[in-house]
Tab-separated table of C-alpha atoms in Angstrom:
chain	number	residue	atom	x	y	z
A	11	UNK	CA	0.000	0.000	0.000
A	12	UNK	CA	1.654	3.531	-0.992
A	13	UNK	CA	2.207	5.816	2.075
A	14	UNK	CA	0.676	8.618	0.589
A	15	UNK	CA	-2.848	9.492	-0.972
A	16	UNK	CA	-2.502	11.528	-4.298
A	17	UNK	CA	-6.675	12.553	-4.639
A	18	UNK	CA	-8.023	13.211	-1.204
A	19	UNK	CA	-11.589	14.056	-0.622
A	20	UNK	CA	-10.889	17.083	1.387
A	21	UNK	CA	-8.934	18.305	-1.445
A	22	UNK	CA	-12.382	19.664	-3.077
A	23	UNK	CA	-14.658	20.394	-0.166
A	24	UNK	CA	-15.864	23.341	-1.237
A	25	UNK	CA	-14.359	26.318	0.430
A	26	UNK	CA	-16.598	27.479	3.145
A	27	UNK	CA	-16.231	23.709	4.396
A	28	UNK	CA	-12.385	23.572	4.225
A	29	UNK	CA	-11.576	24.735	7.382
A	30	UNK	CA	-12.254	21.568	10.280
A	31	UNK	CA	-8.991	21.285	12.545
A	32	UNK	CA	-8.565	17.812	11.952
A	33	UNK	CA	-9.003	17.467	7.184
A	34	UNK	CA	-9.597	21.109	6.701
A	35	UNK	CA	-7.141	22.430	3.632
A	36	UNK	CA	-7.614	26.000	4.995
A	37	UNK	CA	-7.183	25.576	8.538
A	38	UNK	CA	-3.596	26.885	8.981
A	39	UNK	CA	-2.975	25.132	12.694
A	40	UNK	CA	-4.795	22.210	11.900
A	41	UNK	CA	-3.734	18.418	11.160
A	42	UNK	CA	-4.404	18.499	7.192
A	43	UNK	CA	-5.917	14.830	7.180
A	44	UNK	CA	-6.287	13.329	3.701
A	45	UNK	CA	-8.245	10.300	2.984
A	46	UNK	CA	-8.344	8.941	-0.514
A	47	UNK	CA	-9.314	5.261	-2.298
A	48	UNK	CA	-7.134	2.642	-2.374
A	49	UNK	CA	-9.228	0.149	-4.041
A	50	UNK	CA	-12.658	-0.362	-2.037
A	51	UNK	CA	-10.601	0.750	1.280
A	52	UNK	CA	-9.837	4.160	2.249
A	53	UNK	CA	-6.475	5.637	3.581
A	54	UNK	CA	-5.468	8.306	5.407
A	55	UNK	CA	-1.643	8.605	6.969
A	56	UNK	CA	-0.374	11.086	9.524
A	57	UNK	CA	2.711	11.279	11.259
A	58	UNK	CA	2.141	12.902	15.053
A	59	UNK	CA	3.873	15.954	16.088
A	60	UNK	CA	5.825	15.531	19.057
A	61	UNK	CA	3.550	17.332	21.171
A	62	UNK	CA	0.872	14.748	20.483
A	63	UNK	CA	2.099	12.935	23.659
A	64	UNK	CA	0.068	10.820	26.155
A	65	UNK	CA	3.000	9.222	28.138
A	66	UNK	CA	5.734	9.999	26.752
A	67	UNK	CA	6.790	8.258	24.155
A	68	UNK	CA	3.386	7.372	23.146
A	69	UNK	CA	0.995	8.995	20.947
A	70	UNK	CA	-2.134	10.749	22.427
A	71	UNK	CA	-5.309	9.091	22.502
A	72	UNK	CA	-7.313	12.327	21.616
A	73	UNK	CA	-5.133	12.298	18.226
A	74	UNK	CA	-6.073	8.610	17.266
A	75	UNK	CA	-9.726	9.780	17.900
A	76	UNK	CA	-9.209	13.176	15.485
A	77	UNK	CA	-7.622	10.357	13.198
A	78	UNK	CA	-10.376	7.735	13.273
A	79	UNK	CA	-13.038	11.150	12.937
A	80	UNK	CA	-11.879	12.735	10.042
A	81	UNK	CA	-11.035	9.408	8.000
A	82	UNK	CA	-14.774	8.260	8.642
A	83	UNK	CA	-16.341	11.558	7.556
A	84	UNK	CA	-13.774	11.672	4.272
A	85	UNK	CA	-14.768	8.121	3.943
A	86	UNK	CA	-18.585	8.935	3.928
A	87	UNK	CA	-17.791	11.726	1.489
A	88	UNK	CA	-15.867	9.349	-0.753
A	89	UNK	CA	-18.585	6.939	-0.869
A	90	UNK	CA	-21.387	8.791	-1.416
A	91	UNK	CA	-18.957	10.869	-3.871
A	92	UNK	CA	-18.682	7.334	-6.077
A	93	UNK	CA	-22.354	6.776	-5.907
A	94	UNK	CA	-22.630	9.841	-7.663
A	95	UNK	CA	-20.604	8.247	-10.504
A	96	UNK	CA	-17.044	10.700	-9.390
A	97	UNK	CA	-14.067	10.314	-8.296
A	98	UNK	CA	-11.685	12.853	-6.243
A	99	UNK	CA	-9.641	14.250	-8.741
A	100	UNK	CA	-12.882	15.034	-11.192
A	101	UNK	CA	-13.363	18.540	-9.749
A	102	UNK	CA	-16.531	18.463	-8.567
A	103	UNK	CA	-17.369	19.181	-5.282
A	104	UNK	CA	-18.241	16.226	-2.890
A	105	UNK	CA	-20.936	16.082	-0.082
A	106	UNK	CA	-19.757	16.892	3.130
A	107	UNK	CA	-20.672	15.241	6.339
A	108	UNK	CA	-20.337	15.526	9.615
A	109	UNK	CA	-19.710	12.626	13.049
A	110	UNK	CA	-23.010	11.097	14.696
A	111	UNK	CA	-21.073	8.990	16.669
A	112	UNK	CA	-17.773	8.023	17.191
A	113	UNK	CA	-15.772	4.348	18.679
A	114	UNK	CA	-12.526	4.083	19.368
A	115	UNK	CA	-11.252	0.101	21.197
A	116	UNK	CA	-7.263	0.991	22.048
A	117	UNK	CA	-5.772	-2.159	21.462
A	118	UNK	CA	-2.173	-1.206	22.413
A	119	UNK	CA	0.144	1.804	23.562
A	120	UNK	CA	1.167	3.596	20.186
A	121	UNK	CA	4.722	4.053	19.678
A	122	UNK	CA	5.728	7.710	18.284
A	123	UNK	CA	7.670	8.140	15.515
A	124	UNK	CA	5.664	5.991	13.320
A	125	UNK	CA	3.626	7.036	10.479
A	126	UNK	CA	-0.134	6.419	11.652
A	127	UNK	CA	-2.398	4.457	9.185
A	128	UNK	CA	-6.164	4.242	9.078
A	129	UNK	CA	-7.942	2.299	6.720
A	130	UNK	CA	-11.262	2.014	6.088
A	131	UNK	CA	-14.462	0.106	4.947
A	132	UNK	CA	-17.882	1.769	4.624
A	133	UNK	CA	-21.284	0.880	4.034
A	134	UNK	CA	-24.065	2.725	3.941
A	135	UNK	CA	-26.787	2.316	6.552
A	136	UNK	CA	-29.622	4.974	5.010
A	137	UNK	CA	-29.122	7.447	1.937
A	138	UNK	CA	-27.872	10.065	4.147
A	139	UNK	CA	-25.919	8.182	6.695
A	140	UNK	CA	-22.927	5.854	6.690
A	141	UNK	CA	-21.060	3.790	9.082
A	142	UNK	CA	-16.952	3.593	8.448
A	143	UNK	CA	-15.041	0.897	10.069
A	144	UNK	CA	-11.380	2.009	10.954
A	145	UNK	CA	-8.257	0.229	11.658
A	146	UNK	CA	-5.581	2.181	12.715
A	147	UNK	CA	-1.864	1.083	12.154
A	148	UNK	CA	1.379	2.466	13.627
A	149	UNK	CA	3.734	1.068	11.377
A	150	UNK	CA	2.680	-2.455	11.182
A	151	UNK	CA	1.231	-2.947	14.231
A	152	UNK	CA	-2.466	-2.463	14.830
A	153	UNK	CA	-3.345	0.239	17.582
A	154	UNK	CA	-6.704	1.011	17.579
A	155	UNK	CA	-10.225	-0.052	15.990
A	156	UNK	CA	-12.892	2.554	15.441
A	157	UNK	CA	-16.535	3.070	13.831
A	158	UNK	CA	-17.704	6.591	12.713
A	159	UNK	CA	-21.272	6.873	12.037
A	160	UNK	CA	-21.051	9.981	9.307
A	161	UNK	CA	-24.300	12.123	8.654
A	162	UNK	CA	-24.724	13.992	5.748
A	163	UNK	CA	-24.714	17.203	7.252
A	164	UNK	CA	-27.183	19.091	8.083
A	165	UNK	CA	-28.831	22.437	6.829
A	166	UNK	CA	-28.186	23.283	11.288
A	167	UNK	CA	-24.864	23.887	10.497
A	168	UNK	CA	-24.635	26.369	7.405
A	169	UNK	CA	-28.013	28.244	9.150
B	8	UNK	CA	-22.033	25.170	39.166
B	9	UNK	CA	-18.534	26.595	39.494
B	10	UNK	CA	-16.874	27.459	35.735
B	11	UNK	CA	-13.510	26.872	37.719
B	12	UNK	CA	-11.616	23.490	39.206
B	13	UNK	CA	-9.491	24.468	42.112
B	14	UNK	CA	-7.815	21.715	42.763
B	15	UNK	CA	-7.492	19.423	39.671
B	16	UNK	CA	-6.197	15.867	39.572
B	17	UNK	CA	-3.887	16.666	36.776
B	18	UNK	CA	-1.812	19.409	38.570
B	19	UNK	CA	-0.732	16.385	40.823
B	20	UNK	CA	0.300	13.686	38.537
B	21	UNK	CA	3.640	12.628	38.903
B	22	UNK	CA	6.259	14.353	36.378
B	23	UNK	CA	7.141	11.611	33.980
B	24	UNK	CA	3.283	11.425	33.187
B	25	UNK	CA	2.360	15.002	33.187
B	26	UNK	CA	2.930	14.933	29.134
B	27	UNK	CA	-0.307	14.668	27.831
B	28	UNK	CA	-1.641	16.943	25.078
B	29	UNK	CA	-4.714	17.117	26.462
B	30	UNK	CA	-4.333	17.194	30.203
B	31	UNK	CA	-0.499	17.514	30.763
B	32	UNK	CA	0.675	20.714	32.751
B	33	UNK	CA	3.755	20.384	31.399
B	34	UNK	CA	2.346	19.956	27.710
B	35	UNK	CA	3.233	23.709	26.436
B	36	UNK	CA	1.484	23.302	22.946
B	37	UNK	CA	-1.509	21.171	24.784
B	38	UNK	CA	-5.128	21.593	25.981
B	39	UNK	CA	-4.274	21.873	29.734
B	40	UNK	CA	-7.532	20.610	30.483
B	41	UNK	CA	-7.801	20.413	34.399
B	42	UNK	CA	-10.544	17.572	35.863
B	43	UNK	CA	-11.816	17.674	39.456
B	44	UNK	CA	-14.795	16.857	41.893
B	45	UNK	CA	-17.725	18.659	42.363
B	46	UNK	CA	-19.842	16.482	44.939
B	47	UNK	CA	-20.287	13.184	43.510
B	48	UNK	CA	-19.551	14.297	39.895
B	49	UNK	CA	-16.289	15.143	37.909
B	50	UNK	CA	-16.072	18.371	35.703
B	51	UNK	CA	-13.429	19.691	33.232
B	52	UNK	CA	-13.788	22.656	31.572
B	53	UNK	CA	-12.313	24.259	28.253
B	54	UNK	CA	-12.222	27.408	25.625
B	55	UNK	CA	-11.757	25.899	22.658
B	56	UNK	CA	-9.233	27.817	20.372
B	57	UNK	CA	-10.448	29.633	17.143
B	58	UNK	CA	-8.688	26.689	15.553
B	59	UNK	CA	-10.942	24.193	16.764
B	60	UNK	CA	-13.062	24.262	14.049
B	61	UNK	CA	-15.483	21.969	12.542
B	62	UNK	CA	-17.827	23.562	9.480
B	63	UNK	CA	-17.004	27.279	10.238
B	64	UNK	CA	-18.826	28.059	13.982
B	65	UNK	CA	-18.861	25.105	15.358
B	66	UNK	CA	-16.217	23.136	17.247
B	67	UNK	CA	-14.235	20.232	15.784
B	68	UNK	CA	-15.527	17.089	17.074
B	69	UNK	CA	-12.443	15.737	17.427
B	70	UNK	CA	-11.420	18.378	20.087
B	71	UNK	CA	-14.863	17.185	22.061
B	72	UNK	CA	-13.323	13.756	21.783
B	73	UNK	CA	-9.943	14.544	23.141
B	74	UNK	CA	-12.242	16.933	26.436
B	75	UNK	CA	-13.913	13.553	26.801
B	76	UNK	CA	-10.987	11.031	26.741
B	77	UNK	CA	-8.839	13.092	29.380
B	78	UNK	CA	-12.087	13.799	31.492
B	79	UNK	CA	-12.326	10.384	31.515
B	80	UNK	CA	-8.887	9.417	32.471
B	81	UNK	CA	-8.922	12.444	34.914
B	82	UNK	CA	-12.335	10.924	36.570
B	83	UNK	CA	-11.004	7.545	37.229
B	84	UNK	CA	-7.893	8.883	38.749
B	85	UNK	CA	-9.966	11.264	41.191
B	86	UNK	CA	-11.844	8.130	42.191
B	87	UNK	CA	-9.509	5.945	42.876
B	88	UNK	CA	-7.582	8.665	44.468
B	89	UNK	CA	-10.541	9.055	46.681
B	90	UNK	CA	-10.883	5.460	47.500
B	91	UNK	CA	-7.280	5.334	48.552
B	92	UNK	CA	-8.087	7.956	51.207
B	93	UNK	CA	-6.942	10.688	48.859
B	94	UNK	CA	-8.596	14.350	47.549
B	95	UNK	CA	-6.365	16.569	45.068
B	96	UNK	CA	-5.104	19.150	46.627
B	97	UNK	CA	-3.754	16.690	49.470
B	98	UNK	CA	0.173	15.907	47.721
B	99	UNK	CA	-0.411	12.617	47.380
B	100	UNK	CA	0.763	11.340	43.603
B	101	UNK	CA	-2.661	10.073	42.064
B	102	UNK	CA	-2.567	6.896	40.042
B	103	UNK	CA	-2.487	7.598	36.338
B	104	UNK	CA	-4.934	6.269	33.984
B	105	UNK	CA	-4.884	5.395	30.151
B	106	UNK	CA	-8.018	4.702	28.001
B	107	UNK	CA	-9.082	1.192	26.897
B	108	UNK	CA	-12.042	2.587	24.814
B	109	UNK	CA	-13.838	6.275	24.169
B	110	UNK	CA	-17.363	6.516	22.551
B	111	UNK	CA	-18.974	10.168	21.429
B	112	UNK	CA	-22.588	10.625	20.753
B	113	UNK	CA	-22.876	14.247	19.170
B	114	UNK	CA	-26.131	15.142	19.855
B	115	UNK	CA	-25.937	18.584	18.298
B	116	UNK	CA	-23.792	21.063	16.534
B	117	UNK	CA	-21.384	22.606	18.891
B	118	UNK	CA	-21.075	26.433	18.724
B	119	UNK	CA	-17.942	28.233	18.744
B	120	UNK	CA	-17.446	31.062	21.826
B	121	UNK	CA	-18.952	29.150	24.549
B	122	UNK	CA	-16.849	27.404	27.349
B	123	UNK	CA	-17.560	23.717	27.537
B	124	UNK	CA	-18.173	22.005	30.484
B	125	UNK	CA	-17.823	17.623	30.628
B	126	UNK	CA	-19.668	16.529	33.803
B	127	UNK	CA	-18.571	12.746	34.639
B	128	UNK	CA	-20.346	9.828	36.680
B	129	UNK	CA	-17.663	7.123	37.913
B	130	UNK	CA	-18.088	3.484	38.278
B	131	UNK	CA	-15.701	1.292	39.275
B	132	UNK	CA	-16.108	-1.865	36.834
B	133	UNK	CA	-12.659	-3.793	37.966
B	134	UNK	CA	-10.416	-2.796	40.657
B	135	UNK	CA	-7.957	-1.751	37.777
B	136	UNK	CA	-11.290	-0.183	35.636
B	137	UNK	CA	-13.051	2.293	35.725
B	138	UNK	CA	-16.075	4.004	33.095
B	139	UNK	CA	-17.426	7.341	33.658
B	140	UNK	CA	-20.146	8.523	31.535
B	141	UNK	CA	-19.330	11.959	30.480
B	142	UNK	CA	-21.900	14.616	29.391
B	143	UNK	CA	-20.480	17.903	27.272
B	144	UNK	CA	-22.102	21.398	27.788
B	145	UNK	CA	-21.969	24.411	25.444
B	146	UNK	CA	-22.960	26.742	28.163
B	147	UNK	CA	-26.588	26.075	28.745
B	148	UNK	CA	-26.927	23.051	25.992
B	149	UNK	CA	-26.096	19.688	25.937
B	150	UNK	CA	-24.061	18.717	22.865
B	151	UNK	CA	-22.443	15.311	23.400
B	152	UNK	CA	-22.826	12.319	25.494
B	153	UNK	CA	-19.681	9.941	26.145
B	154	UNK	CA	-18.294	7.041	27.527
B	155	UNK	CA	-14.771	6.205	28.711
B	156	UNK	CA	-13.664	2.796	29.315
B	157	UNK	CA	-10.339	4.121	31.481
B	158	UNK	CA	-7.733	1.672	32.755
B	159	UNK	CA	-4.930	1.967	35.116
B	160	UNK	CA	-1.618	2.725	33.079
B	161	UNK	CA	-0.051	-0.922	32.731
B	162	UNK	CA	3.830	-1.233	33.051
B	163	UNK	CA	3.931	-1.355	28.963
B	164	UNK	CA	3.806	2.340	28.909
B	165	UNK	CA	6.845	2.928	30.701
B	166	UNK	CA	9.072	-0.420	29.905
């Protein structure tokens, strides 16, 4: 699997909806997430700053969650983006969505210094909602599993 | 309901494990968030930075994820602390926590401005165990309802 994702989703959310901390393009502080295809999975990779510390030496938990949270809503947005018969990369503007709910089971301490993998599978669950199973990888080894449950989102949050 | 913690469990954990991005005093690029009692009940509270952003407005989910994983932690120290005969504020080094598993309903969009408040309920599950339910406050509003699975650290994080 390549370590990097050359069309991301968040690439072309449309401007006003380019800004979350965690996948936002815009957001200059933020963690610039990218989640792309990689056959009927989805990727994203990130490698922790060294401030993302729980013990040290060990990559905060609140990070893996950020992780597992932006990879399910890109994932949702890919999905429903293929449905619609595109592909990142085609220019058009994908639907956003936002987290119902979010899992995260932390299976192990995660070493820093590696280069954090999630990978995805999603199904959807009702036209405007989608549930994203993540495995997260540090390295090789598996750290975490997580579920998103990503809503299409709502007309609440551009009112 | 006080909007301040005077004595918080964090400002006692012992210096090797005082790291954390979200709840380590000695974190300088972290969240500093500060957990303590109130009666029966834990409470953190945080500003979230103009940076935590979700669509623009609203707070990044991920941010509410990280308030809830190291309220959770913090909880489950506090009561353990107490049932070793222990309040923060007393000295004593608290036992430090990790977290086995983290669950976020959103219940609502999160507006921007507004301090946020996570009131925990502790159970002890296992004498090494511990879940608090967390509930997250936008001022007056409920936004999110979590669950922390919190476990005490095991000897792999600092072998």
């Amino acid at each position: 699997m390549s370590e990097t994702v050359e069309h991301a989703i968040q690439d072309e959310y449309g401007k006003d909806f380019a800004w979350c901390y965690g996948c936002g393009r815009l957001n200059e502080d933020g963690l610039h997430l990218r989640t792309g295809w990689n056959g009927e999975e989805t990727m994203t990779f990130y490698e922790p700053r060294k401030e993302h510390t729980a013990i040290p030496g060990f990559v905060y938990g609140g990070l893996l969650a950020s992780l597992v949270d932006c990879h399910g809503t890109g994932s949702a947005s890919l999905a429903l983006h293929r449905k619609n018969g595109h592909e990142p990369g085609s220019g058009e503007e994908p639907p956003r969505f936002v987290t119902g709910s979010l899992h995260v089971d932390f299976l192990k301490p995660t070493p820093q210094g590696k280069t954090l993998k999630a990978v995805g599978k999603v199904e959807e669950i009702h036209p405007k909602k989608f549930k994203v199973n993540v495995e997260v990888f540090a390295g090789d080894v598996k750290v975490a599993n997580g579920e998103v449950v990503a809503v299409l989102m709502p007309s609440t949050f551009t009112s």
